[in-house]
Amino acid sequence: MTAPVFRFAPSPNGELHLGHALSALTNQRMADGCGGRLLLRIEDIDLTRCTLEFEAAILRDLTWLGMRWEEPVRRQSEHFGAYAEALDRLRREDLVYPAFMSRGEIRAAIVEHEAGGQHWPRDPDGAPLYPGNDRRLSMRQRSERIDAATPFAWRLDTAAALSRLKSRIGWREWADETMSASEAIFADPLEWGDVIIARREIPTSYHLSVVVDDALQGVSHVVRGRDLYFATSLQRLLQDALGLPQPTYFHHRLVLGPDGRKLSKSLRDTGLDALRQAGETPQSVRSKLGLQ
Ligand code: GLU
């Protein structure tokens, strides 16, 4: 039997905080508990916000915490070719379309719609869904706009991708980190609408790179925070559309700040570096997180 494969996948666009520590340590504990392997993946597709300094700080903080991972570390910015291949496949299968509406146009369309008294649907993160107009453009209209250098992003035709599947999609979610029980969760990717799969300035997206990499790296167990629970619906759809295997999932509790909200990278006092400098130890960080 092959060993389960886990991964911790931070983005080097800020310093790690207690929430990341919980995620990294939960991955380590679960991998150790079942004789699994643990990979580290640097999710740095956003070349303007991600830096080598933040990446170095991540490695330093994880080492300080006592984390161990397999080498080599996969850095997403070195694999744009793999994501381009996946995008090509979605294009060939007519599951993505060029979406030309600018942010301003999208906003105006929604304001106009809501002025008529009707609510515009929002995704699980609260962002308005993309209006479907461009999905209905003819091939000729698309080529004309592309030839005229109109900026566009590739968006998933979520309804089309869903309608091609033979059965309902979902995933298995572990009840807790002991992995002794799991439940079947129904995926509802339509609640995300037509998400961006690749942009002009970033030729991929978080969702596309994650599913491609999880498959390429043989990740069998995806362990991450509950803030990404709903994203799993969309990622399951992409996995099926691309013929990729499906991992099992565990979305762990989040570490909340004093205001009851999810920690952000700008909250300096919960940053691991700040905690270390204030005299905290890897053991006291574990206790803060409720891990013995
Ligand atoms: N890179 C993502 C983040 O830092 C995590 C991706 C994942 O675990 O699927 O939030």
PDB file of C-alpha atoms and ligand atoms in Angstrom:
ATOM      1  CA  MET A   1       0.000   0.000   0.000  1.00  0.00           C
ATOM      2  CA  THR A   2       1.380   3.458  -0.824  1.00  0.00           C
ATOM      3  CA  ALA A   3       1.770   5.893   2.056  1.00  0.00           C
ATOM      4  CA  PRO A   4      -0.752   8.756   2.321  1.00  0.00           C
ATOM      5  CA  VAL A   5       0.637  12.064   1.042  1.00  0.00           C
ATOM      6  CA  PHE A   6      -0.103  15.361   2.836  1.00  0.00           C
ATOM      7  CA  ARG A   7       0.978  18.871   1.923  1.00  0.00           C
ATOM      8  CA  PHE A   8       1.216  22.272   3.534  1.00  0.00           C
ATOM      9  CA  ALA A   9       0.906  24.957   0.851  1.00  0.00           C
ATOM     10  CA  PRO A  10       1.530  28.526   2.065  1.00  0.00           C
ATOM     11  CA  SER A  11       1.717  31.592  -0.186  1.00  0.00           C
ATOM     12  CA  PRO A  12       4.822  33.745   0.372  1.00  0.00           C
ATOM     13  CA  ASN A  13       2.927  37.034   0.297  1.00  0.00           C
ATOM     14  CA  GLY A  14       3.312  37.742   4.007  1.00  0.00           C
ATOM     15  CA  GLU A  15       4.606  36.282   7.243  1.00  0.00           C
ATOM     16  CA  LEU A  16       3.227  33.099   8.748  1.00  0.00           C
ATOM     17  CA  HIS A  17       0.921  33.534  11.754  1.00  0.00           C
ATOM     18  CA  LEU A  18      -0.680  31.242  14.313  1.00  0.00           C
ATOM     19  CA  GLY A  19      -3.305  30.085  11.780  1.00  0.00           C
ATOM     20  CA  HIS A  20      -0.573  28.825   9.464  1.00  0.00           C
ATOM     21  CA  ALA A  21       1.164  27.157  12.405  1.00  0.00           C
ATOM     22  CA  LEU A  22      -2.053  25.268  13.210  1.00  0.00           C
ATOM     23  CA  SER A  23      -2.360  24.159   9.598  1.00  0.00           C
ATOM     24  CA  ALA A  24       1.263  23.086   9.266  1.00  0.00           C
ATOM     25  CA  LEU A  25       1.277  21.233  12.603  1.00  0.00           C
ATOM     26  CA  THR A  26      -2.064  19.543  11.903  1.00  0.00           C
ATOM     27  CA  ASN A  27      -0.662  18.252   8.612  1.00  0.00           C
ATOM     28  CA  GLN A  28       2.444  17.007  10.408  1.00  0.00           C
ATOM     29  CA  ARG A  29       0.454  15.298  13.175  1.00  0.00           C
ATOM     30  CA  MET A  30      -1.903  13.598  10.749  1.00  0.00           C
ATOM     31  CA  ALA A  31       0.942  12.465   8.468  1.00  0.00           C
ATOM     32  CA  ASP A  32       2.934  11.129  11.428  1.00  0.00           C
ATOM     33  CA  GLY A  33      -0.181   9.448  12.833  1.00  0.00           C
ATOM     34  CA  CYS A  34      -0.702   7.293   9.746  1.00  0.00           C
ATOM     35  CA  GLY A  35       2.845   6.824   8.469  1.00  0.00           C
ATOM     36  CA  GLY A  36       2.217   9.392   5.728  1.00  0.00           C
ATOM     37  CA  ARG A  37       4.556  11.703   3.825  1.00  0.00           C
ATOM     38  CA  LEU A  38       4.479  15.482   4.171  1.00  0.00           C
ATOM     39  CA  LEU A  39       5.279  17.855   1.312  1.00  0.00           C
ATOM     40  CA  LEU A  40       5.751  21.607   1.376  1.00  0.00           C
ATOM     41  CA  ARG A  41       4.516  23.606  -1.596  1.00  0.00           C
ATOM     42  CA  ILE A  42       5.173  27.300  -2.113  1.00  0.00           C
ATOM     43  CA  GLU A  43       2.128  28.851  -3.818  1.00  0.00           C
ATOM     44  CA  ASP A  44       3.752  31.857  -5.442  1.00  0.00           C
ATOM     45  CA  ILE A  45       1.872  32.293  -8.730  1.00  0.00           C
ATOM     46  CA  ASP A  46       1.236  35.958  -7.901  1.00  0.00           C
ATOM     47  CA  LEU A  47       4.680  37.244  -8.798  1.00  0.00           C
ATOM     48  CA  THR A  48       3.940  40.784  -7.688  1.00  0.00           C
ATOM     49  CA  ARG A  49       2.838  39.944  -4.148  1.00  0.00           C
ATOM     50  CA  CYS A  50       5.021  36.905  -3.453  1.00  0.00           C
ATOM     51  CA  THR A  51       8.693  37.429  -2.628  1.00  0.00           C
ATOM     52  CA  LEU A  52      11.763  35.300  -1.982  1.00  0.00           C
ATOM     53  CA  GLU A  53      12.150  37.108   1.370  1.00  0.00           C
ATOM     54  CA  PHE A  54       8.733  35.894   2.522  1.00  0.00           C
ATOM     55  CA  GLU A  55       9.566  32.409   1.237  1.00  0.00           C
ATOM     56  CA  ALA A  56      12.810  32.386   3.252  1.00  0.00           C
ATOM     57  CA  ALA A  57      10.865  33.563   6.317  1.00  0.00           C
ATOM     58  CA  ILE A  58       8.364  30.721   5.851  1.00  0.00           C
ATOM     59  CA  LEU A  59      11.139  28.118   5.757  1.00  0.00           C
ATOM     60  CA  ARG A  60      12.779  29.718   8.822  1.00  0.00           C
ATOM     61  CA  ASP A  61       9.524  29.790  10.827  1.00  0.00           C
ATOM     62  CA  LEU A  62       8.534  26.231   9.904  1.00  0.00           C
ATOM     63  CA  THR A  63      11.999  24.956  10.813  1.00  0.00           C
ATOM     64  CA  TRP A  64      11.794  26.791  14.131  1.00  0.00           C
ATOM     65  CA  LEU A  65       8.412  25.161  14.797  1.00  0.00           C
ATOM     66  CA  GLY A  66      10.051  21.767  14.315  1.00  0.00           C
ATOM     67  CA  MET A  67       8.361  20.892  11.030  1.00  0.00           C
ATOM     68  CA  ARG A  68       9.930  18.332   8.686  1.00  0.00           C
ATOM     69  CA  TRP A  69       9.064  17.964   5.016  1.00  0.00           C
ATOM     70  CA  GLU A  70      10.347  16.176   1.957  1.00  0.00           C
ATOM     71  CA  GLU A  71      12.697  17.866  -0.496  1.00  0.00           C
ATOM     72  CA  PRO A  72      12.498  19.228  -3.117  1.00  0.00           C
ATOM     73  CA  VAL A  73       9.969  21.889  -2.204  1.00  0.00           C
ATOM     74  CA  ARG A  74       7.676  22.593  -5.169  1.00  0.00           C
ATOM     75  CA  ARG A  75       7.528  26.239  -6.109  1.00  0.00           C
ATOM     76  CA  GLN A  76       4.490  26.945  -8.289  1.00  0.00           C
ATOM     77  CA  SER A  77       6.153  29.805 -10.181  1.00  0.00           C
ATOM     78  CA  GLU A  78       8.497  27.211 -11.727  1.00  0.00           C
ATOM     79  CA  HIS A  79       5.611  25.225 -13.218  1.00  0.00           C
ATOM     80  CA  PHE A  80       3.501  27.630 -15.263  1.00  0.00           C
ATOM     81  CA  GLY A  81       3.871  25.159 -18.171  1.00  0.00           C
ATOM     82  CA  ALA A  82       1.958  22.462 -16.278  1.00  0.00           C
ATOM     83  CA  TYR A  83      -0.915  24.868 -15.594  1.00  0.00           C
ATOM     84  CA  ALA A  84      -0.924  26.013 -19.239  1.00  0.00           C
ATOM     85  CA  GLU A  85      -1.400  22.386 -20.328  1.00  0.00           C
ATOM     86  CA  ALA A  86      -4.373  22.001 -18.012  1.00  0.00           C
ATOM     87  CA  LEU A  87      -5.824  25.274 -19.289  1.00  0.00           C
ATOM     88  CA  ASP A  88      -5.378  24.044 -22.880  1.00  0.00           C
ATOM     89  CA  ARG A  89      -7.318  20.932 -22.085  1.00  0.00           C
ATOM     90  CA  LEU A  90     -10.186  22.971 -20.632  1.00  0.00           C
ATOM     91  CA  ARG A  91     -10.086  25.185 -23.722  1.00  0.00           C
ATOM     92  CA  ARG A  92     -10.151  22.219 -26.107  1.00  0.00           C
ATOM     93  CA  GLU A  93     -13.150  20.854 -24.259  1.00  0.00           C
ATOM     94  CA  ASP A  94     -14.854  24.233 -24.402  1.00  0.00           C
ATOM     95  CA  LEU A  95     -15.079  24.464 -20.628  1.00  0.00           C
ATOM     96  CA  VAL A  96     -13.501  27.910 -20.366  1.00  0.00           C
ATOM     97  CA  TYR A  97     -14.287  31.091 -22.256  1.00  0.00           C
ATOM     98  CA  PRO A  98     -12.571  34.454 -22.653  1.00  0.00           C
ATOM     99  CA  ALA A  99     -14.296  36.924 -20.330  1.00  0.00           C
ATOM    100  CA  PHE A 100     -13.839  40.538 -21.370  1.00  0.00           C
ATOM    101  CA  MET A 101     -15.849  42.509 -18.796  1.00  0.00           C
ATOM    102  CA  SER A 102     -13.654  44.813 -16.740  1.00  0.00           C
ATOM    103  CA  ARG A 103     -14.143  45.192 -12.987  1.00  0.00           C
ATOM    104  CA  GLY A 104     -15.941  48.499 -13.618  1.00  0.00           C
ATOM    105  CA  GLU A 105     -18.296  46.936 -16.170  1.00  0.00           C
ATOM    106  CA  ILE A 106     -19.115  44.087 -13.838  1.00  0.00           C
ATOM    107  CA  ARG A 107     -19.848  46.535 -11.019  1.00  0.00           C
ATOM    108  CA  ALA A 108     -22.048  48.677 -13.267  1.00  0.00           C
ATOM    109  CA  ALA A 109     -24.034  45.646 -14.499  1.00  0.00           C
ATOM    110  CA  ILE A 110     -24.685  44.579 -10.917  1.00  0.00           C
ATOM    111  CA  VAL A 111     -25.635  48.061  -9.716  1.00  0.00           C
ATOM    112  CA  GLU A 112     -28.076  48.349 -12.599  1.00  0.00           C
ATOM    113  CA  HIS A 113     -29.581  44.961 -11.833  1.00  0.00           C
ATOM    114  CA  GLU A 114     -29.897  45.657  -8.101  1.00  0.00           C
ATOM    115  CA  ALA A 115     -31.396  49.098  -8.771  1.00  0.00           C
ATOM    116  CA  GLY A 116     -34.314  47.160 -10.226  1.00  0.00           C
ATOM    117  CA  GLY A 117     -34.855  45.679  -6.773  1.00  0.00           C
ATOM    118  CA  GLN A 118     -33.367  42.274  -7.501  1.00  0.00           C
ATOM    119  CA  HIS A 119     -30.471  40.894  -5.476  1.00  0.00           C
ATOM    120  CA  TRP A 120     -27.373  39.823  -7.440  1.00  0.00           C
ATOM    121  CA  PRO A 121     -26.024  36.426  -6.278  1.00  0.00           C
ATOM    122  CA  ARG A 122     -22.767  36.390  -4.276  1.00  0.00           C
ATOM    123  CA  ASP A 123     -20.218  33.559  -3.961  1.00  0.00           C
ATOM    124  CA  PRO A 124     -19.339  31.946  -0.595  1.00  0.00           C
ATOM    125  CA  ASP A 125     -16.672  34.637  -0.065  1.00  0.00           C
ATOM    126  CA  GLY A 126     -19.258  37.374  -0.619  1.00  0.00           C
ATOM    127  CA  ALA A 127     -18.059  38.464  -4.084  1.00  0.00           C
ATOM    128  CA  PRO A 128     -20.707  39.006  -6.778  1.00  0.00           C
ATOM    129  CA  LEU A 129     -20.888  36.232  -9.395  1.00  0.00           C
ATOM    130  CA  TYR A 130     -19.621  37.053 -12.878  1.00  0.00           C
ATOM    131  CA  PRO A 131     -22.420  38.049 -15.257  1.00  0.00           C
ATOM    132  CA  GLY A 132     -22.809  35.376 -17.945  1.00  0.00           C
ATOM    133  CA  ASN A 133     -22.844  37.772 -20.968  1.00  0.00           C
ATOM    134  CA  ASP A 134     -19.471  36.759 -22.429  1.00  0.00           C
ATOM    135  CA  ARG A 135     -20.346  33.080 -22.256  1.00  0.00           C
ATOM    136  CA  ARG A 136     -22.863  33.742 -25.005  1.00  0.00           C
ATOM    137  CA  LEU A 137     -20.486  35.499 -27.432  1.00  0.00           C
ATOM    138  CA  SER A 138     -19.997  33.722 -30.749  1.00  0.00           C
ATOM    139  CA  MET A 139     -16.584  32.358 -31.733  1.00  0.00           C
ATOM    140  CA  ARG A 140     -16.309  35.212 -34.203  1.00  0.00           C
ATOM    141  CA  GLN A 141     -17.051  37.898 -31.609  1.00  0.00           C
ATOM    142  CA  ARG A 142     -14.472  36.309 -29.309  1.00  0.00           C
ATOM    143  CA  SER A 143     -11.773  36.289 -31.992  1.00  0.00           C
ATOM    144  CA  GLU A 144     -12.556  39.864 -32.994  1.00  0.00           C
ATOM    145  CA  ARG A 145     -12.086  41.074 -29.443  1.00  0.00           C
ATOM    146  CA  ILE A 146      -8.954  39.034 -28.887  1.00  0.00           C
ATOM    147  CA  ASP A 147      -7.515  40.323 -32.189  1.00  0.00           C
ATOM    148  CA  ALA A 148      -8.328  43.865 -31.077  1.00  0.00           C
ATOM    149  CA  ALA A 149      -6.201  43.198 -27.950  1.00  0.00           C
ATOM    150  CA  THR A 150      -9.169  43.596 -25.571  1.00  0.00           C
ATOM    151  CA  PRO A 151      -7.938  42.349 -22.165  1.00  0.00           C
ATOM    152  CA  PHE A 152      -9.604  39.160 -20.972  1.00  0.00           C
ATOM    153  CA  ALA A 153      -9.363  36.367 -18.425  1.00  0.00           C
ATOM    154  CA  TRP A 154     -10.256  32.693 -18.946  1.00  0.00           C
ATOM    155  CA  ARG A 155     -13.314  31.811 -16.912  1.00  0.00           C
ATOM    156  CA  LEU A 156     -14.731  28.388 -16.209  1.00  0.00           C
ATOM    157  CA  ASP A 157     -18.130  27.655 -17.714  1.00  0.00           C
ATOM    158  CA  THR A 158     -19.146  26.094 -14.435  1.00  0.00           C
ATOM    159  CA  ALA A 159     -22.617  24.971 -15.535  1.00  0.00           C
ATOM    160  CA  ALA A 160     -21.194  23.327 -18.685  1.00  0.00           C
ATOM    161  CA  ALA A 161     -18.470  21.542 -16.705  1.00  0.00           C
ATOM    162  CA  LEU A 162     -21.059  20.291 -14.259  1.00  0.00           C
ATOM    163  CA  SER A 163     -23.460  19.129 -16.963  1.00  0.00           C
ATOM    164  CA  ARG A 164     -20.731  16.951 -18.546  1.00  0.00           C
ATOM    165  CA  LEU A 165     -20.328  14.867 -15.398  1.00  0.00           C
ATOM    166  CA  LYS A 166     -22.070  11.523 -15.174  1.00  0.00           C
ATOM    167  CA  SER A 167     -22.862  11.716 -11.502  1.00  0.00           C
ATOM    168  CA  ARG A 168     -23.168  14.181  -8.650  1.00  0.00           C
ATOM    169  CA  ILE A 169     -19.849  15.282  -7.282  1.00  0.00           C
ATOM    170  CA  GLY A 170     -18.734  15.519  -3.724  1.00  0.00           C
ATOM    171  CA  TRP A 171     -15.857  14.610  -1.478  1.00  0.00           C
ATOM    172  CA  ARG A 172     -15.026  12.661   1.682  1.00  0.00           C
ATOM    173  CA  GLU A 173     -14.338  14.859   4.673  1.00  0.00           C
ATOM    174  CA  TRP A 174     -12.615  13.451   7.756  1.00  0.00           C
ATOM    175  CA  ALA A 175     -14.529  14.177  10.961  1.00  0.00           C
ATOM    176  CA  ASP A 176     -11.332  14.974  12.891  1.00  0.00           C
ATOM    177  CA  GLU A 177      -7.611  14.522  12.754  1.00  0.00           C
ATOM    178  CA  THR A 178      -7.745  10.907  13.937  1.00  0.00           C
ATOM    179  CA  MET A 179      -9.236  10.045  10.519  1.00  0.00           C
ATOM    180  CA  SER A 180     -11.370   7.333  12.094  1.00  0.00           C
ATOM    181  CA  ALA A 181     -14.590   8.563  10.483  1.00  0.00           C
ATOM    182  CA  SER A 182     -15.478  10.530   7.376  1.00  0.00           C
ATOM    183  CA  GLU A 183     -18.637  11.831   5.778  1.00  0.00           C
ATOM    184  CA  ALA A 184     -19.720  12.414   2.194  1.00  0.00           C
ATOM    185  CA  ILE A 185     -20.120  16.110   1.332  1.00  0.00           C
ATOM    186  CA  PHE A 186     -22.132  17.264  -1.654  1.00  0.00           C
ATOM    187  CA  ALA A 187     -20.214  19.717  -3.854  1.00  0.00           C
ATOM    188  CA  ASP A 188     -22.068  22.765  -5.141  1.00  0.00           C
ATOM    189  CA  PRO A 189     -19.680  24.509  -7.564  1.00  0.00           C
ATOM    190  CA  LEU A 190     -22.464  26.614  -9.088  1.00  0.00           C
ATOM    191  CA  GLU A 191     -22.402  28.800  -5.997  1.00  0.00           C
ATOM    192  CA  TRP A 192     -19.060  30.152  -7.284  1.00  0.00           C
ATOM    193  CA  GLY A 193     -20.353  31.010 -10.743  1.00  0.00           C
ATOM    194  CA  ASP A 194     -17.820  31.283 -13.566  1.00  0.00           C
ATOM    195  CA  VAL A 195     -14.544  31.712 -11.697  1.00  0.00           C
ATOM    196  CA  ILE A 196     -11.284  32.924 -13.212  1.00  0.00           C
ATOM    197  CA  ILE A 197      -9.063  30.034 -14.266  1.00  0.00           C
ATOM    198  CA  ALA A 198      -6.222  32.069 -15.791  1.00  0.00           C
ATOM    199  CA  ARG A 199      -5.437  35.757 -16.180  1.00  0.00           C
ATOM    200  CA  ARG A 200      -3.319  37.729 -18.573  1.00  0.00           C
ATOM    201  CA  GLU A 201      -0.799  38.771 -15.941  1.00  0.00           C
ATOM    202  CA  ILE A 202      -0.948  35.474 -13.999  1.00  0.00           C
ATOM    203  CA  PRO A 203      -1.424  32.668 -16.557  1.00  0.00           C
ATOM    204  CA  THR A 204      -3.149  30.424 -13.999  1.00  0.00           C
ATOM    205  CA  SER A 205      -5.215  30.777 -10.825  1.00  0.00           C
ATOM    206  CA  TYR A 206      -5.216  29.462  -7.285  1.00  0.00           C
ATOM    207  CA  HIS A 207      -7.861  26.808  -8.091  1.00  0.00           C
ATOM    208  CA  LEU A 208      -6.192  25.537 -11.264  1.00  0.00           C
ATOM    209  CA  SER A 209      -2.680  25.346  -9.787  1.00  0.00           C
ATOM    210  CA  VAL A 210      -3.885  23.622  -6.630  1.00  0.00           C
ATOM    211  CA  VAL A 211      -5.685  20.793  -8.413  1.00  0.00           C
ATOM    212  CA  VAL A 212      -2.878  20.291 -10.942  1.00  0.00           C
ATOM    213  CA  ASP A 213      -0.228  20.193  -8.217  1.00  0.00           C
ATOM    214  CA  ASP A 214      -2.186  18.021  -5.804  1.00  0.00           C
ATOM    215  CA  ALA A 215      -2.491  15.478  -8.629  1.00  0.00           C
ATOM    216  CA  LEU A 216       1.108  15.785  -9.884  1.00  0.00           C
ATOM    217  CA  GLN A 217       2.451  15.416  -6.358  1.00  0.00           C
ATOM    218  CA  GLY A 218       0.187  12.457  -5.571  1.00  0.00           C
ATOM    219  CA  VAL A 219      -1.455  14.290  -2.659  1.00  0.00           C
ATOM    220  CA  SER A 220      -4.048  11.938  -1.165  1.00  0.00           C
ATOM    221  CA  HIS A 221      -4.973  13.970   1.947  1.00  0.00           C
ATOM    222  CA  VAL A 222      -5.681  17.691   1.718  1.00  0.00           C
ATOM    223  CA  VAL A 223      -5.607  19.242   5.205  1.00  0.00           C
ATOM    224  CA  ARG A 224      -6.283  22.980   5.387  1.00  0.00           C
ATOM    225  CA  GLY A 225      -8.419  25.550   7.215  1.00  0.00           C
ATOM    226  CA  ARG A 226     -12.208  25.809   7.089  1.00  0.00           C
ATOM    227  CA  ASP A 227     -11.859  29.064   5.151  1.00  0.00           C
ATOM    228  CA  LEU A 228     -11.193  26.858   2.114  1.00  0.00           C
ATOM    229  CA  TYR A 229     -14.072  24.445   2.748  1.00  0.00           C
ATOM    230  CA  PHE A 230     -16.356  25.898   0.062  1.00  0.00           C
ATOM    231  CA  ALA A 231     -13.496  26.179  -2.443  1.00  0.00           C
ATOM    232  CA  THR A 232     -13.394  22.386  -2.377  1.00  0.00           C
ATOM    233  CA  SER A 233     -16.633  22.262  -4.409  1.00  0.00           C
ATOM    234  CA  LEU A 234     -14.963  24.065  -7.253  1.00  0.00           C
ATOM    235  CA  GLN A 235     -11.718  22.149  -6.981  1.00  0.00           C
ATOM    236  CA  ARG A 236     -13.605  18.848  -7.117  1.00  0.00           C
ATOM    237  CA  LEU A 237     -15.286  20.016 -10.329  1.00  0.00           C
ATOM    238  CA  LEU A 238     -11.918  20.933 -11.865  1.00  0.00           C
ATOM    239  CA  GLN A 239     -10.438  17.591 -10.831  1.00  0.00           C
ATOM    240  CA  ASP A 240     -13.234  15.738 -12.605  1.00  0.00           C
ATOM    241  CA  ALA A 241     -13.091  18.009 -15.661  1.00  0.00           C
ATOM    242  CA  LEU A 242      -9.339  17.360 -15.945  1.00  0.00           C
ATOM    243  CA  GLY A 243      -9.540  13.631 -15.171  1.00  0.00           C
ATOM    244  CA  LEU A 244      -7.495  14.014 -11.963  1.00  0.00           C
ATOM    245  CA  PRO A 245      -7.778  11.773  -8.900  1.00  0.00           C
ATOM    246  CA  GLN A 246      -9.703  13.074  -5.901  1.00  0.00           C
ATOM    247  CA  PRO A 247      -8.043  13.346  -2.498  1.00  0.00           C
ATOM    248  CA  THR A 248      -9.873  13.143   0.822  1.00  0.00           C
ATOM    249  CA  TYR A 249     -10.133  16.367   2.814  1.00  0.00           C
ATOM    250  CA  PHE A 250      -9.986  17.680   6.340  1.00  0.00           C
ATOM    251  CA  HIS A 251     -10.805  21.341   6.917  1.00  0.00           C
ATOM    252  CA  HIS A 252      -9.607  22.188  10.404  1.00  0.00           C
ATOM    253  CA  ARG A 253     -10.830  24.898  12.789  1.00  0.00           C
ATOM    254  CA  LEU A 254      -9.514  28.418  12.288  1.00  0.00           C
ATOM    255  CA  VAL A 255      -7.527  30.469  14.772  1.00  0.00           C
ATOM    256  CA  LEU A 256      -9.530  33.626  15.382  1.00  0.00           C
ATOM    257  CA  GLY A 257      -8.237  37.004  16.431  1.00  0.00           C
ATOM    258  CA  PRO A 258      -9.543  38.990  19.429  1.00  0.00           C
ATOM    259  CA  ASP A 259     -12.224  40.464  17.141  1.00  0.00           C
ATOM    260  CA  GLY A 260     -13.516  36.942  16.394  1.00  0.00           C
ATOM    261  CA  ARG A 261     -12.300  37.132  12.801  1.00  0.00           C
ATOM    262  CA  LYS A 262      -9.852  34.974  10.887  1.00  0.00           C
ATOM    263  CA  LEU A 263      -6.220  36.060  11.351  1.00  0.00           C
ATOM    264  CA  SER A 264      -4.682  38.017   8.531  1.00  0.00           C
ATOM    265  CA  LYS A 265      -1.068  38.371   7.494  1.00  0.00           C
ATOM    266  CA  SER A 266      -1.067  41.977   8.667  1.00  0.00           C
ATOM    267  CA  LEU A 267      -1.782  41.058  12.307  1.00  0.00           C
ATOM    268  CA  ARG A 268       1.769  41.441  13.521  1.00  0.00           C
ATOM    269  CA  ASP A 269       1.329  40.202  17.074  1.00  0.00           C
ATOM    270  CA  THR A 270       0.175  36.743  15.972  1.00  0.00           C
ATOM    271  CA  GLY A 271       3.025  36.450  13.443  1.00  0.00           C
ATOM    272  CA  LEU A 272       5.385  33.583  14.277  1.00  0.00           C
ATOM    273  CA  ASP A 273       8.429  35.829  13.992  1.00  0.00           C
ATOM    274  CA  ALA A 274       6.944  38.360  16.434  1.00  0.00           C
ATOM    275  CA  LEU A 275       5.997  35.569  18.835  1.00  0.00           C
ATOM    276  CA  ARG A 276       9.518  34.125  18.694  1.00  0.00           C
ATOM    277  CA  GLN A 277      11.015  37.527  19.364  1.00  0.00           C
ATOM    278  CA  ALA A 278       8.666  37.994  22.294  1.00  0.00           C
ATOM    279  CA  GLY A 279      10.171  34.857  23.852  1.00  0.00           C
ATOM    280  CA  GLU A 280       7.607  32.238  22.821  1.00  0.00           C
ATOM    281  CA  THR A 281       8.929  28.742  22.106  1.00  0.00           C
ATOM    282  CA  PRO A 282       7.702  26.083  19.653  1.00  0.00           C
ATOM    283  CA  GLN A 283       6.169  24.346  22.677  1.00  0.00           C
ATOM    284  CA  SER A 284       4.341  27.452  23.915  1.00  0.00           C
ATOM    285  CA  VAL A 285       3.029  28.073  20.388  1.00  0.00           C
ATOM    286  CA  ARG A 286       1.627  24.524  20.399  1.00  0.00           C
ATOM    287  CA  SER A 287      -0.050  25.163  23.778  1.00  0.00           C
ATOM    288  CA  LYS A 288      -1.539  28.431  22.503  1.00  0.00           C
ATOM    289  CA  LEU A 289      -3.038  26.429  19.665  1.00  0.00           C
ATOM    290  CA  GLY A 290      -4.422  23.799  22.029  1.00  0.00           C
ATOM    291  CA  LEU A 291      -2.048  21.112  20.723  1.00  0.00           C
ATOM    292  CA  GLN A 292      -0.144  19.075  23.325  1.00  0.00           C
TER     293      GLN A 292
HETATM  294  N1  GLU B   1      -1.983  28.755  -0.646  1.00  0.00           N
HETATM  295  C1  GLU B   1      -3.223  28.742   0.056  1.00  0.00           C
HETATM  296  C2  GLU B   1      -3.147  29.719   1.225  1.00  0.00           C
HETATM  297  O1  GLU B   1      -2.062  30.096   1.617  1.00  0.00           O
HETATM  298  C3  GLU B   1      -3.593  27.381   0.615  1.00  0.00           C
HETATM  299  C4  GLU B   1      -3.998  26.451  -0.454  1.00  0.00           C
HETATM  300  C5  GLU B   1      -4.541  25.113  -0.006  1.00  0.00           C
HETATM  301  O2  GLU B   1      -4.197  24.626   1.084  1.00  0.00           O
HETATM  302  O3  GLU B   1      -5.267  24.530  -0.775  1.00  0.00           O
HETATM  303  O4  GLU B   1      -4.181  30.086   1.736  1.00  0.00           O
END
